[in-house]
Coordinates of C-alpha atoms and ligand atoms in Angstrom, one line a residue:
M4 CA 102.7 74.2 83.5
A5 CA 102.2 76.5 80.4
V6 CA 103.4 80.3 81.2
S7 CA 102.8 82.7 78.1
R8 CA 105.7 84.9 78.3
P9 CA 106.7 86.3 74.8
P10 CA 109.3 85.7 72.7
L11 CA 112.4 87.4 73.4
T12 CA 112.7 88.6 69.8
A13 CA 109.0 90.1 69.5
A14 CA 108.0 93.3 69.5
A15 CA 111.2 94.9 69.8
N16 CA 110.6 98.0 68.2
V17 CA 108.7 99.0 71.9
E18 CA 111.8 97.9 73.9
H19 CA 110.7 100.1 76.7
S20 CA 107.2 98.3 77.4
Y21 CA 109.0 95.1 78.5
V22 CA 110.8 93.9 81.5
E23 CA 113.8 90.9 80.6
S24 CA 114.3 88.2 83.0
I25 CA 117.6 87.8 83.3
D26 CA 120.3 85.0 84.2
P27 CA 122.0 86.7 86.4
V28 CA 124.8 83.4 86.1
T29 CA 125.4 84.8 82.4
G30 CA 124.0 88.0 82.5
E31 CA 121.8 87.0 79.6
A32 CA 117.9 88.1 79.3
F33 CA 115.9 84.5 78.2
A34 CA 112.2 86.1 78.4
R35 CA 110.3 89.2 78.5
F36 CA 107.1 90.6 80.0
E37 CA 104.6 93.6 78.8
V38 CA 105.0 96.4 81.4
A39 CA 101.5 97.7 82.4
Q40 CA 100.8 101.4 81.9
P41 CA 99.5 103.7 84.4
A42 CA 95.8 103.4 82.1
A43 CA 96.2 99.5 82.2
I44 CA 96.8 99.4 85.9
C45 CA 93.8 101.8 86.7
A46 CA 91.5 99.3 85.0
M47 CA 93.1 96.6 87.1
M48 CA 92.5 98.7 90.3
A49 CA 88.8 98.9 89.0
R50 CA 88.4 95.1 87.9
A51 CA 90.1 94.2 91.3
R52 CA 87.1 96.7 93.5
A53 CA 84.4 95.2 90.9
V54 CA 85.5 91.1 92.0
Q55 CA 85.8 92.1 94.8
P56 CA 82.7 92.0 96.9
D57 CA 81.3 88.8 95.3
W58 CA 85.2 86.9 97.0
A59 CA 83.6 88.3 99.9
R60 CA 80.6 87.2 100.5
L61 CA 81.4 83.5 99.7
P62 CA 81.3 81.7 103.0
M63 CA 84.5 81.6 104.4
I64 CA 84.8 77.7 103.5
E65 CA 84.8 78.5 100.1
R66 CA 87.4 80.6 100.1
C67 CA 89.7 77.9 101.9
R68 CA 88.8 75.7 99.7
A69 CA 89.9 78.1 96.8
V70 CA 93.4 79.0 98.3
R71 CA 93.6 74.8 99.5
R72 CA 93.4 75.0 95.3
L73 CA 96.2 77.6 95.0
R74 CA 98.4 75.6 97.0
D75 CA 97.9 72.4 95.8
A76 CA 98.7 74.0 92.2
L77 CA 102.0 75.4 93.7
F78 CA 102.9 71.3 94.8
H79 CA 102.4 70.5 91.6
S80 CA 104.5 73.0 89.6
R81 CA 106.7 72.8 92.1
E82 CA 109.4 71.7 90.2
E83 CA 109.1 74.6 87.0
I84 CA 108.7 76.8 89.9
I85 CA 112.0 75.6 91.3
G86 CA 113.5 75.8 87.9
V87 CA 112.3 79.3 87.0
I88 CA 113.6 81.0 90.3
T89 CA 117.0 79.4 90.3
R90 CA 117.2 80.8 86.8
E91 CA 116.1 84.4 87.7
T92 CA 117.9 84.6 90.8
G93 CA 120.7 82.4 90.7
K94 CA 120.0 81.2 94.3
P95 CA 120.7 77.3 95.1
R96 CA 118.1 74.6 94.6
V97 CA 118.1 73.7 98.0
E98 CA 117.5 77.3 99.4
A99 CA 114.6 77.5 96.2
I100 CA 112.7 74.8 97.8
F101 CA 113.3 75.4 101.9
A102 CA 112.9 79.3 101.9
E103 CA 110.6 79.3 98.8
I104 CA 108.3 76.7 98.1
V105 CA 107.6 74.8 101.7
L106 CA 107.3 78.6 103.0
A107 CA 104.6 79.6 100.8
L108 CA 102.7 75.5 101.4
D109 CA 103.3 76.3 104.5
T110 CA 102.0 79.6 105.2
A111 CA 99.0 78.3 103.0
D112 CA 98.7 75.6 105.6
Y113 CA 98.7 77.5 108.4
F114 CA 96.0 80.3 107.3
I115 CA 93.6 77.8 105.7
R116 CA 93.4 76.0 109.4
H117 CA 92.6 79.3 111.7
A118 CA 90.8 82.1 109.2
Q119 CA 87.4 81.2 109.5
R120 CA 88.2 81.3 113.6
W121 CA 90.2 84.4 113.6
L122 CA 87.3 86.3 111.5
R123 CA 84.8 85.2 113.9
R124 CA 82.3 87.7 115.6
Q125 CA 84.0 89.0 118.7
R126 CA 81.4 89.7 121.7
V127 CA 82.9 92.6 123.7
P128 CA 81.6 92.7 127.3
H129 CA 80.8 96.1 128.3
R130 CA 82.4 96.6 132.6
N131 CA 81.1 100.1 133.1
I132 CA 77.2 99.5 134.4
T133 CA 76.1 102.9 132.5
L134 CA 76.6 100.9 129.6
K135 CA 75.3 97.6 130.7
A136 CA 72.4 97.7 128.3
K137 CA 74.0 97.8 125.4
A138 CA 75.6 95.0 123.5
G139 CA 78.2 95.0 122.0
W140 CA 81.0 92.8 118.9
I141 CA 83.3 93.4 116.3
E142 CA 82.9 92.2 113.3
Y143 CA 86.2 91.8 110.8
E144 CA 85.8 93.3 107.3
P145 CA 88.3 92.9 104.6
V146 CA 90.2 96.1 103.6
G147 CA 89.1 95.7 99.9
V148 CA 91.7 95.9 97.2
V149 CA 95.2 95.3 98.5
A150 CA 98.1 96.2 96.7
I151 CA 101.7 93.9 97.0
L152 CA 105.0 95.4 95.9
S153 CA 107.3 92.9 96.4
P154 CA 111.2 92.6 96.2
W155 CA 113.0 90.3 93.7
N156 CA 115.1 88.1 96.5
Y157 CA 112.1 85.9 97.7
P158 CA 110.6 86.4 94.7
L159 CA 107.9 83.8 95.7
A160 CA 107.6 83.3 98.9
I161 CA 107.0 87.1 100.3
P162 CA 104.1 88.0 98.0
M163 CA 102.5 84.5 98.5
A164 CA 102.8 85.2 102.8
E165 CA 100.7 88.4 101.8
L166 CA 98.5 87.0 99.2
I167 CA 97.3 84.0 100.6
P168 CA 96.1 86.0 103.9
A169 CA 94.6 88.8 101.8
L170 CA 92.8 86.5 100.1
L171 CA 91.0 84.6 102.9
A172 CA 90.3 87.6 104.9
G173 CA 88.4 88.5 101.1
N174 CA 90.2 91.3 99.8
S175 CA 91.3 91.3 96.1
V176 CA 94.6 91.6 95.0
V177 CA 97.1 93.1 92.8
L178 CA 100.6 92.3 92.8
K179 CA 103.5 94.0 91.5
P180 CA 106.6 91.6 91.5
S181 CA 110.1 92.9 91.2
E182 CA 111.2 93.6 87.6
L183 CA 114.1 91.7 88.1
T184 CA 112.1 88.3 88.6
P185 CA 109.1 89.6 86.6
W186 CA 108.7 85.4 85.2
I187 CA 107.9 84.1 89.5
G188 CA 105.2 87.0 89.4
S189 CA 103.9 85.9 86.0
M190 CA 103.6 82.3 87.5
I191 CA 101.6 83.3 90.9
G192 CA 98.9 84.9 88.3
E193 CA 99.6 81.4 86.6
L194 CA 99.0 79.3 89.6
C195 CA 95.7 81.8 90.5
I196 CA 94.1 81.1 87.3
R197 CA 94.4 77.2 87.5
A198 CA 93.2 77.3 90.9
G199 CA 90.2 78.5 89.5
L200 CA 90.2 81.6 91.1
P201 CA 87.8 83.9 89.9
E202 CA 89.0 86.8 86.9
G203 CA 90.7 89.4 88.5
L204 CA 90.7 88.0 92.0
V205 CA 94.0 88.6 91.7
Q206 CA 95.9 90.3 89.2
I207 CA 100.1 90.5 87.9
V208 CA 101.1 94.2 87.4
Q209 CA 104.6 94.2 85.7
G210 CA 107.2 96.9 85.5
D211 CA 109.6 99.0 87.6
A212 CA 109.4 102.0 89.9
T213 CA 106.9 103.4 87.8
A214 CA 104.6 100.8 87.4
G215 CA 104.8 100.8 91.1
A216 CA 104.2 104.6 91.4
A217 CA 101.0 104.5 89.4
L218 CA 99.8 100.8 91.1
V219 CA 99.7 103.2 94.3
E220 CA 98.2 106.1 92.7
A221 CA 95.6 104.2 91.3
G222 CA 94.3 104.0 95.0
P223 CA 94.7 100.4 96.8
D224 CA 92.9 100.1 99.9
K225 CA 96.2 98.7 101.6
V226 CA 99.8 98.7 100.4
F227 CA 101.9 96.1 101.3
F228 CA 105.4 96.6 100.5
T229 CA 108.7 94.9 100.9
G230 CA 111.8 96.0 100.0
S231 CA 115.1 99.2 100.3
V232 CA 114.4 102.1 102.7
E233 CA 114.7 104.5 100.4
T234 CA 111.5 103.2 98.0
G235 CA 109.5 103.0 101.0
R236 CA 110.4 106.4 102.1
K237 CA 108.6 107.1 98.8
I238 CA 105.6 104.9 98.9
A239 CA 105.0 106.0 102.5
A240 CA 104.9 109.7 101.1
A241 CA 102.8 108.7 98.3
C242 CA 100.2 106.4 100.8
A243 CA 100.3 109.4 103.5
G244 CA 99.0 111.3 99.9
R245 CA 96.1 109.1 99.9
I246 CA 95.9 107.9 103.6
I247 CA 96.0 104.9 102.3
P248 CA 97.2 102.7 105.1
S249 CA 100.9 100.5 104.7
V250 CA 102.9 97.6 106.1
L251 CA 106.6 98.1 104.9
E252 CA 109.1 95.8 105.6
L253 CA 112.0 97.2 104.6
G254 CA 116.0 96.6 104.8
G255 CA 117.9 95.5 107.4
K256 CA 121.2 95.4 109.3
D257 CA 120.8 92.0 111.7
P258 CA 123.3 91.8 114.6
M259 CA 124.7 88.9 116.1
L260 CA 125.6 88.6 119.5
V261 CA 128.4 86.0 120.1
F262 CA 128.9 85.5 124.1
A263 CA 132.3 84.0 125.7
D264 CA 130.0 80.9 126.5
A265 CA 128.7 80.1 122.8
D266 CA 129.1 77.3 121.4
L267 CA 131.7 78.2 119.1
E268 CA 131.8 75.3 116.4
V269 CA 127.7 75.9 116.4
A270 CA 128.1 80.1 116.1
S271 CA 130.5 79.9 113.5
S272 CA 128.6 77.6 111.4
A273 CA 125.3 79.9 111.8
A274 CA 127.1 83.3 110.8
V275 CA 128.6 81.9 108.0
W276 CA 125.1 80.5 106.8
G277 CA 123.7 83.9 108.0
S278 CA 125.8 86.0 106.6
F279 CA 125.7 84.1 102.8
M280 CA 122.8 82.2 102.4
N281 CA 121.0 83.5 99.1
C282 CA 124.2 85.1 98.1
G283 CA 123.8 87.7 101.4
Q284 CA 120.5 89.4 99.9
A285 CA 118.3 88.8 102.8
C286 CA 116.7 91.2 104.3
L287 CA 117.3 88.8 107.5
S288 CA 121.3 88.5 106.4
V289 CA 123.4 88.7 109.7
E290 CA 125.6 92.1 108.9
R291 CA 127.0 92.6 111.7
V292 CA 128.8 90.1 114.1
Y293 CA 129.9 91.2 117.6
V294 CA 132.1 88.9 119.4
E295 CA 133.1 88.9 123.2
Q296 CA 136.9 90.0 122.9
S297 CA 138.5 86.2 125.0
I298 CA 137.0 84.0 122.0
A299 CA 137.2 86.9 119.1
A300 CA 140.2 85.3 117.7
R301 CA 139.2 81.5 117.8
F302 CA 135.5 82.6 116.5
T303 CA 136.8 84.4 113.3
E304 CA 139.3 81.4 112.9
L305 CA 136.7 79.3 112.7
C306 CA 134.2 81.4 110.5
V307 CA 137.4 81.9 108.2
A308 CA 138.2 78.1 108.0
K309 CA 134.5 77.6 106.6
A310 CA 134.0 80.1 104.6
K311 CA 136.9 78.5 102.5
K312 CA 135.2 75.5 102.3
L313 CA 131.9 77.2 100.9
R314 CA 131.5 76.6 96.9
V315 CA 131.1 79.2 94.8
G316 CA 128.8 78.4 91.7
P317 CA 125.7 78.5 89.6
P318 CA 122.4 77.0 91.0
S319 CA 122.8 74.5 87.8
D320 CA 125.4 72.9 90.3
L321 CA 123.4 71.4 93.1
E322 CA 126.3 71.6 95.0
S323 CA 127.1 75.2 94.8
D324 CA 126.8 76.2 98.3
I325 CA 126.6 80.6 97.1
G326 CA 125.2 81.7 93.5
P327 CA 125.8 84.9 92.4
L328 CA 125.2 88.2 93.0
I329 CA 121.8 89.6 90.8
R330 CA 123.0 92.5 89.3
P331 CA 126.3 94.3 88.9
R332 CA 125.3 97.7 90.1
Q333 CA 125.0 95.4 93.8
L334 CA 128.5 93.5 93.4
E335 CA 129.9 96.9 92.8
R336 CA 127.9 98.2 95.9
V337 CA 129.8 95.2 97.7
E338 CA 133.0 96.4 96.7
R339 CA 132.8 100.1 97.4
Q340 CA 131.7 99.0 101.6
L341 CA 134.8 96.7 101.4
R342 CA 136.9 98.7 99.9
D343 CA 135.6 102.0 102.6
A344 CA 136.2 99.3 105.4
V345 CA 140.1 98.4 104.2
E346 CA 140.5 102.1 104.0
R347 CA 139.4 102.7 107.1
G348 CA 141.4 99.9 108.5
A349 CA 139.4 96.6 108.2
K350 CA 141.2 92.9 106.9
I351 CA 139.6 91.5 104.6
L352 CA 140.9 87.9 106.0
V353 CA 139.2 85.7 103.2
G354 CA 137.1 86.1 100.0
G355 CA 135.9 89.4 98.7
G356 CA 137.4 88.6 94.8
R357 CA 135.5 88.6 91.9
R358 CA 135.0 85.2 90.5
P359 CA 134.8 85.9 86.0
E360 CA 135.7 82.4 85.3
L361 CA 131.9 81.1 86.7
G362 CA 129.9 84.8 85.5
P363 CA 129.6 88.4 85.7
T364 CA 128.4 88.9 89.5
F365 CA 130.0 85.7 91.2
L366 CA 131.9 87.3 94.3
D367 CA 133.7 85.0 96.8
P368 CA 132.1 84.6 100.2
A369 CA 134.3 87.5 102.2
V370 CA 135.4 87.4 106.3
V371 CA 135.8 91.2 107.3
T372 CA 137.4 92.0 110.9
D373 CA 139.0 94.9 112.2
V374 CA 135.7 97.2 111.5
D375 CA 134.0 99.3 113.4
E376 CA 131.2 101.6 113.1
S377 CA 132.9 104.9 111.0
M378 CA 132.6 102.3 108.1
D379 CA 129.5 102.2 105.6
L380 CA 129.8 98.2 106.3
M381 CA 129.2 98.5 109.0
R382 CA 126.1 101.2 108.8
E383 CA 124.1 100.3 105.8
E384 CA 123.0 97.8 104.4
T385 CA 125.4 95.6 102.5
F386 CA 123.2 92.7 101.2
G387 CA 126.2 90.5 99.9
P388 CA 128.4 87.8 101.0
V389 CA 130.4 89.3 104.0
L390 CA 130.9 88.8 107.2
A391 CA 132.2 91.5 109.7
I392 CA 133.6 90.4 112.7
R393 CA 133.9 93.4 115.4
A394 CA 135.2 92.0 119.0
V395 CA 133.8 94.2 122.1
A396 CA 134.7 94.2 125.9
S397 CA 131.9 92.7 126.8
A398 CA 128.2 91.5 126.2
D399 CA 126.7 95.4 127.4
E400 CA 129.0 96.8 124.5
A401 CA 127.3 94.1 122.2
V402 CA 124.1 95.5 123.3
K403 CA 125.1 99.2 122.7
F404 CA 126.6 98.9 119.1
A405 CA 123.2 96.4 118.5
N406 CA 120.9 99.2 118.9
E407 CA 122.7 101.9 117.9
S408 CA 121.8 101.2 114.0
P409 CA 118.8 102.5 112.9
F410 CA 117.5 99.5 111.5
A411 CA 115.7 97.3 113.4
L412 CA 114.6 93.7 111.8
S413 CA 115.8 91.0 114.0
A414 CA 118.9 90.0 116.1
S415 CA 120.5 86.7 117.5
I416 CA 122.0 85.5 120.4
W417 CA 124.4 83.2 121.2
T418 CA 125.3 81.7 124.7
R419 CA 124.7 79.0 126.6
D420 CA 123.1 80.5 129.6
I421 CA 119.7 80.9 128.5
V422 CA 118.4 83.1 131.5
R423 CA 120.9 85.8 130.3
A424 CA 120.1 85.6 126.9
R425 CA 116.2 86.3 127.2
E426 CA 117.0 89.2 129.3
V427 CA 119.5 90.2 127.0
A428 CA 116.5 89.5 124.6
S429 CA 114.6 92.4 126.3
Q430 CA 117.3 94.4 126.1
L431 CA 117.7 95.0 122.0
R432 CA 115.8 96.5 119.4
A433 CA 114.6 94.0 117.3
G434 CA 111.1 92.7 115.7
A435 CA 112.5 89.8 116.7
V436 CA 115.6 88.3 118.4
M437 CA 116.8 84.5 118.0
I438 CA 118.8 82.8 120.4
N439 CA 121.1 80.3 119.3
D440 CA 120.1 80.5 115.3
V441 CA 120.0 83.4 113.0
A442 CA 117.1 84.5 110.5
S443 CA 114.7 80.9 110.7
Y444 CA 112.5 82.3 112.2
Y445 CA 111.1 83.4 109.1
G446 CA 110.2 80.6 108.1
I447 CA 108.2 79.8 111.5
V448 CA 104.8 81.3 109.9
E449 CA 103.2 81.3 113.6
A450 CA 106.2 83.4 114.7
P451 CA 104.9 87.8 113.5
H452 CA 107.9 89.3 111.0
G453 CA 108.5 93.0 110.5
G454 CA 110.8 95.7 112.1
R455 CA 110.7 99.3 113.5
G456 CA 112.5 102.6 112.8
A457 CA 114.3 102.3 109.1
S458 CA 112.6 98.7 109.3
G459 CA 109.4 99.7 108.6
W460 CA 106.2 99.0 110.5
G461 CA 103.1 96.9 110.5
R462 CA 103.7 93.0 110.4
T463 CA 103.5 89.9 108.6
H464 CA 103.2 86.1 108.5
S465 CA 101.0 85.0 112.2
R466 CA 98.0 86.3 113.2
F467 CA 99.3 89.4 113.7
G468 CA 99.7 89.8 109.4
F469 CA 96.3 88.2 108.9
M470 CA 94.9 90.9 110.8
E471 CA 96.5 93.6 108.8
M472 CA 94.6 92.2 105.8
V473 CA 91.0 93.2 108.1
H474 CA 89.7 96.6 109.5
A475 CA 87.4 95.5 112.7
K476 CA 84.2 96.8 112.7
Y477 CA 82.8 97.7 116.2
V478 CA 78.7 96.9 116.3
D479 CA 76.8 97.8 119.5
V480 CA 73.0 97.1 120.2
D481 CA 70.8 98.9 122.6
R482 CA 68.9 95.9 124.7
L483 CA 66.4 98.1 126.3
T484 CA 64.9 99.8 123.4
G485 CA 62.8 102.7 123.3
R486 CA 64.6 104.3 126.3
F487 CA 66.5 107.4 126.4
N488 CA 70.4 107.4 127.7
A489 CA 70.8 109.4 130.9
W490 CA 73.3 112.0 129.0
W491 CA 71.4 113.3 126.0
F492 CA 70.4 116.7 125.6
G493 CA 68.4 118.7 128.4
Y494 CA 71.1 119.1 131.0
T495 CA 70.6 120.9 134.3
A496 CA 71.7 121.6 137.7
G497 CA 70.4 118.4 138.5
L498 CA 71.6 116.5 136.1
A499 CA 75.3 117.9 136.7
T500 CA 75.3 117.2 140.7
A501 CA 73.8 113.4 139.3
A502 CA 76.9 113.3 137.0
D503 CA 79.8 113.9 139.5
R504 CA 77.7 111.5 141.7
L505 CA 78.4 108.9 139.7
T506 CA 81.9 109.6 139.1
Q507 CA 82.6 109.4 142.6
L508 CA 80.8 105.8 143.3
L509 CA 82.5 104.2 139.8
F510 CA 85.9 106.1 140.7
A511 CA 86.8 107.4 143.9
P512 CA 89.3 105.7 145.3
G513 CA 87.7 104.4 148.6
W514 CA 85.1 102.5 149.7
K515 CA 84.2 105.6 151.9
Q516 CA 83.8 107.9 149.1
R517 CA 82.0 105.7 146.6
G518 CA 79.3 104.6 149.9
T519 CA 78.8 108.5 150.5
A520 CA 78.0 109.1 146.7
L521 CA 75.3 106.4 147.4
K522 CA 73.9 107.7 150.0
D523 CA 73.3 111.1 148.1
I524 CA 69.1 109.9 146.8
R525 CA 68.1 113.1 145.8
A526 CA 70.6 113.4 143.0
W527 CA 69.7 109.7 142.1
R528 CA 66.6 110.2 141.7
A529 CA 67.4 113.5 139.5
L530 CA 68.7 111.3 137.5
L531 CA 66.3 108.7 136.9
S532 CA 63.0 111.0 136.5
R533 CA 64.7 113.5 134.0
R534 CA 61.6 115.3 132.6
N535 CA 62.8 118.0 130.1
R536 CA 64.7 115.3 127.8
I537 CA 65.1 116.6 124.2
Ligands
NAD876 P1 113.0 98.2 95.5 O1 112.6 99.0 96.8 O2 114.5 98.5 94.6 O3 112.1 97.4 94.7 C1 111.0 96.4 95.6 C2 109.5 96.8 95.1 O4 109.3 98.0 94.6 C3 109.6 96.7 93.5 O5 109.3 95.8 92.9 C4 110.0 98.1 92.6 O6 109.8 97.9 91.2 C5 109.8 98.4 93.5 N1 109.5 100.0 93.8 C6 110.2 100.4 93.4 N2 110.3 102.1 93.4 C7 109.2 102.2 93.8 C8 108.4 103.4 93.8 N3 108.9 104.5 93.3 N4 107.4 103.4 94.2 C9 106.3 102.0 93.8 N5 107.0 101.1 93.4 C10 108.3 100.9 93.4 O7 113.9 96.8 96.5 P2 114.2 95.2 95.7 O8 116.2 96.0 95.4 O9 113.5 94.9 95.2 O10 114.4 94.5 97.7 C11 115.7 94.5 98.4 C12 115.1 95.5 99.3 O11 114.0 94.8 100.1 C13 116.2 94.8 100.3 O12 116.3 96.2 101.3 C14 115.9 94.6 101.4 O13 116.4 94.2 102.3 C15 114.3 94.4 101.2 N6 114.0 93.3 101.7 C16 113.1 93.6 103.1 C17 112.7 92.1 103.6 C18 111.7 92.6 104.8 O14 110.6 91.5 105.0 N7 111.3 93.0 105.9 C19 112.4 91.1 102.9 C20 112.9 91.0 101.7 C21 113.8 92.6 101.2

């Protein structure tokens, strides 16, 4: 697939108009992309608004065909896309396939299969006898222009999980990829062209926070933002100012609760994978482990042994388990949290040191114990390869600590007692809870994804995520045409009595009282023979 990308040497005198694609393995830039200026973003918004109605008017089957072509273009270009994902993010090839390519393809298949049925007109039966003469239904209409602002950690899967349902529902899309992964963003635009989508239906805005803010200012009909809490707050405020609805997928501090009867071999492998996959840079990373005291030592020992076996290295080595952190500032943030934790009494049992011989942002994955909630490591999002383990007196204490965080994205419970696990799952404050697994529910496109509290609002994936892309419009028709409604103007004392009898007839708790209301013939006659109508 040909990707239009200016060479690094071009237009060096307009430095600020470009975002660079930097390989985190070396820290070197290898491509640059022109930043969209606010005026250009407004023009893109106008274009998106102009093409959307024609797209929405296409029969659903046509939209499904077009999205299927996009899915096929993605499938056929996967080798090149994997190459760019691993180059721009440094993640291992296996993770680029499972968590990005497979997820994007599966999202397309799932929504293509269900979109038509979900958007079908839906009848709304009326219960109330006074309204029986009317018939109503719900029509689903696209919201219009959808703005997608996405992060760098899953630069393909996250925007595609929003772009695909947005298109199927009849919206146009303006997508701003992260400034750290502009090349993937540009490839998404290229795939849309290759799939033959109408020009202007999907447009890519390159740039950083300034371009993102300009995109929200340009007035899309809905904003889908995935990123940090800090930025989420700014976007929520900007959207509030313009009354633009939003879905906010923000950070996490996901707890893993390990009970005394858990299979420790499996749980420790899950903890290591859950904390270190994508170098710990996942919103669903296991960031806090609460393990029952009686098994804490054995569980920790297993985690340390497994962490020692992990291979840290570039994605070009297909046996690397853990790549680099995305940028030096991310590495420094992890180190800062580790330093603070150690100063407050934590012990780093393994890892935590830099690997300069591999590149500027490689860090050995760390297993840390003796942690508590006074430490930044247990309160703030770490977003790095750190597995922090806290021993707790009981399952109840684990639940208490888990629920104390302002974040509430996902959580996991480890036990052989599924009945108990289900009870605990109901007590956890989280958008999703996995029993005997971590994080991988994100790969189940049928499962809703999203948080509450500091982790945001709204949902992506699943039918819930799809319905975020539409307005539910209610339409009603009065089947008895030429009839006045009894509650219209021309009020009288007789109508007031009849209204009260009707209330008794419909809602009195006892049948006797309802029967009494029914016997008030005068009131009913007054109701049916109203003369002084206006
Ligand atoms: P970020 O908030 O720095 O940036 C996200 C996007 O917003 C980028 O495209 C950025 O350019 C843009 N942006 C920044 N400031 C903006 C502004 N003022 N107005 C408009 N747009 C602006 O986040 P990041 O570093 O790219 O991603 C990491 C964060 O994302 C972590 O906190 C992680 O937990 C979170 N995340 C959440 C989910 C989820 O589903 N809940 C998934 C992935 C990542």
